[in-house]
Amino acid sequence: GQQVMQIPQYQHVQEGEDFTTYCNSSTTLSNIQWYKQRPGGHPVFLIQLVKSGEVKKQKRLTFQFGEAKKNSSLHITATQTTDVGTYFCAGIPGNQFYFGTGTSLTVIP
Amino acid sequence: DGGITQSPKYLFRKEGQNVTLSCEQNLNHDAMYWYRQDPGQGLRLIYYSQIVNDFQKGDIAEGYSVSREKKESFPLTVTSAQKNPTAFYLCASSGREAISPLHFGNGTRLTVT
């Protein structure tokens, strides 16, 4: 069945360091979405990638969709304490969302 | 102010009791979803509904039931048949456009003892 794997599961960084989380699908995806969940909160939509090789930026966040549309990454430059939370990818092979297991980011001031 | 409302935020039940979690949206979204979140396991789909009076099972539907009598409402019942019901339950909705983003409620944390 459809699987979306996400690594690493946990990441601790010093404030100011960069952070990257990777998402890999067992099948080709039509779209991929990224969400952020703050501690004690609910997931909030960040961005959607649709095209092969697509790169999108939101301030210090850079999102990439692989050429084969089976993997994606989220990179945060110069992390801040406000970046703390769990980042989820959601792969969409058809019309259903398959969430990765998430990467929990801790930023040490 | 549009959004999704889940109630209650915390719920405690004794083993063997059925419990219903409420989810209401005023976003005029067609599709609604229920996810279960356990530590280290991400979000797993329980049920989803794309139109009123119709719903489909997700990956972990056993021990759960839903109804979709109104567009705005998608309640989830956790039955006594669910072997490990203690979890964080998230309701979400999405619009008509193909692969619209999910809008989540604040969640209900259910504890069964």
Coordinates of N, CA, C and O in Angstrom, one line a residue, chain A residues 9-10 30-31 33 35 37 41-45 48 88 92 94-102, chain B residues 33 35 37 40-43 45 48 50 57 59 88 90 94 98-102 104-107:
Chain A
Q9 N 13.1 11.6 12.5 CA 11.9 11.7 13.3 C 12.0 12.8 14.3 O 11.0 13.5 14.6
Y10 N 13.2 13.1 14.8 CA 13.5 14.2 15.7 C 14.8 14.9 15.3 O 15.7 14.3 14.7
S30 N 0.9 13.0 -7.1 CA 0.4 14.1 -8.0 C 0.7 15.4 -7.3 O 1.0 16.4 -8.0
N31 N 0.6 15.5 -6.0 CA 1.0 16.7 -5.3 C 1.6 16.3 -4.0 O 1.5 15.2 -3.5
Q33 N 2.0 18.2 0.0 CA 1.7 19.4 0.9 C 2.5 19.3 2.1 O 2.9 18.2 2.6
Y35 N 2.8 20.6 6.2 CA 2.1 21.2 7.4 C 3.0 21.4 8.6 O 4.0 20.6 8.7
Q37 N 2.8 21.7 12.9 CA 2.0 21.5 14.1 C 2.9 22.0 15.2 O 3.9 21.4 15.6
G41 N -0.8 22.0 19.5 CA -1.7 22.6 18.5 C -2.2 21.6 17.4 O -2.0 20.4 17.6
H42 N -2.7 22.1 16.3 CA -3.2 21.3 15.2 C -2.3 21.6 14.0 O -1.7 22.7 13.9
P43 N -2.3 20.7 13.0 CA -1.5 21.0 11.8 C -2.1 22.2 11.0 O -3.3 22.3 10.9
V44 N -1.1 23.0 10.5 CA -1.5 24.2 9.7 C -0.8 24.0 8.4 O 0.4 23.8 8.3
F45 N -1.5 24.3 7.3 CA -1.0 24.1 6.0 C 0.1 25.2 5.7 O -0.1 26.4 6.1
Q48 N 1.9 23.9 -1.0 CA 1.6 22.7 -1.8 C 2.6 22.8 -3.0 O 2.8 23.8 -3.6
F88 N 5.1 18.0 9.0 CA 4.5 16.8 8.3 C 4.5 17.1 6.8 O 4.1 18.2 6.3
I92 N 0.0 13.0 -2.0 CA -1.3 12.8 -2.6 C -1.2 12.1 -3.9 O -0.9 12.7 -4.9
G94 N -3.5 10.3 -5.4 CA -4.8 10.3 -6.2 C -5.6 11.4 -5.6 O -5.4 12.6 -5.9
N95 N -6.6 11.1 -4.8 CA -7.4 12.1 -4.1 C -7.4 11.9 -2.6 O -8.3 12.4 -1.9
Q96 N -6.4 11.2 -2.1 CA -6.3 11.0 -0.7 C -5.0 11.5 -0.2 O -4.0 11.5 -0.9
F97 N -5.0 11.9 1.1 CA -3.8 12.4 1.7 C -3.1 11.3 2.5 O -3.8 10.7 3.3
Y98 N -1.8 11.1 2.3 CA -1.1 10.2 3.1 C 0.0 10.9 3.8 O 1.0 11.4 3.2
F99 N -0.1 11.0 5.2 CA 0.8 11.8 5.9 C 2.1 11.0 6.3 O 2.0 9.8 6.6
G100 N 3.2 11.7 6.2 CA 4.4 11.2 6.8 C 4.3 11.1 8.3 O 3.4 11.7 8.9
T101 N 5.3 10.5 9.0 CA 5.3 10.4 10.4 C 5.7 11.7 11.1 O 5.6 11.8 12.3
G102 N 6.2 12.6 10.3 CA 6.5 13.9 10.9 C 8.0 14.0 11.4 O 8.6 13.0 11.8
Chain B
Y33 N -12.8 15.1 7.1 CA -12.0 13.9 7.4 C -11.8 13.8 8.9 O -11.9 14.8 9.7
Y35 N -8.9 12.1 11.5 CA -7.6 11.5 11.7 C -7.3 11.2 13.1 O -7.8 11.9 14.0
Q37 N -4.1 10.8 15.8 CA -2.7 11.0 16.0 C -2.2 10.4 17.2 O -2.7 10.7 18.3
G40 N 4.7 9.7 17.5 CA 5.6 9.0 16.6 C 5.0 8.3 15.4 O 5.7 7.7 14.7
Q41 N 3.7 8.5 15.2 CA 3.0 7.8 14.1 C 2.3 8.7 13.1 O 1.6 8.2 12.3
G42 N 2.5 10.0 13.2 CA 1.9 10.9 12.3 C 0.4 10.8 12.4 O -0.2 10.5 13.4
L43 N -0.3 11.2 11.3 CA -1.7 11.2 11.2 C -2.2 10.1 10.4 O -1.8 9.8 9.3
L45 N -5.7 8.2 8.8 CA -7.0 8.5 8.4 C -8.0 7.4 8.9 O -7.8 6.2 8.6
Y48 N -13.5 9.4 5.9 CA -13.6 10.7 5.2 C -14.9 10.7 4.4 O -15.5 9.7 4.1
Q50 N -16.9 13.0 1.2 CA -16.8 14.0 0.2 C -18.1 14.7 -0.1 O -18.1 15.8 -0.7
K57 N -14.3 4.5 4.4 CA -13.4 4.1 5.4 C -11.9 4.5 5.0 O -11.6 4.5 3.8
D59 N -7.7 4.2 6.6 CA -6.8 3.1 6.9 C -7.1 2.4 8.2 O -6.8 1.2 8.4
F88 N -5.3 11.4 20.2 CA -5.6 12.7 19.9 C -6.3 12.6 18.5 O -5.8 12.1 17.6
L90 N -8.2 14.4 15.3 CA -8.3 15.6 14.5 C -9.3 15.5 13.4 O -9.3 14.6 12.7
S94 N -11.8 20.2 3.6 CA -11.1 20.8 2.4 C -12.2 21.2 1.4 O -13.3 20.6 1.4
A98 N -9.6 20.6 -6.7 CA -8.8 19.3 -6.6 C -7.6 19.5 -5.7 O -6.8 20.5 -5.8
I99 N -7.5 18.7 -4.7 CA -6.4 18.6 -3.7 C -6.3 20.0 -3.0 O -5.3 20.7 -3.1
S100 N -7.4 20.5 -2.4 CA -7.3 21.7 -1.6 C -6.6 21.3 -0.3 O -6.7 20.2 0.1
P101 N -6.0 22.3 0.3 CA -5.4 22.1 1.6 C -6.4 21.7 2.6 O -7.6 22.0 2.6
L102 N -5.9 20.9 3.6 CA -6.7 20.6 4.8 C -6.7 21.7 5.8 O -5.7 22.2 6.1
F104 N -7.7 22.1 9.7 CA -7.9 21.2 10.9 C -8.6 22.0 12.0 O -8.4 23.2 12.2
G105 N -9.3 21.2 12.8 CA -9.8 21.7 14.0 C -8.7 21.6 15.1 O -7.6 21.1 14.8
N106 N -9.1 22.1 16.3 CA -8.1 22.1 17.4 C -7.9 20.7 18.0 O -7.0 20.5 18.8
G107 N -8.7 19.7 17.7 CA -8.5 18.4 18.1 C -9.3 18.1 19.4 O -9.6 19.0 20.2

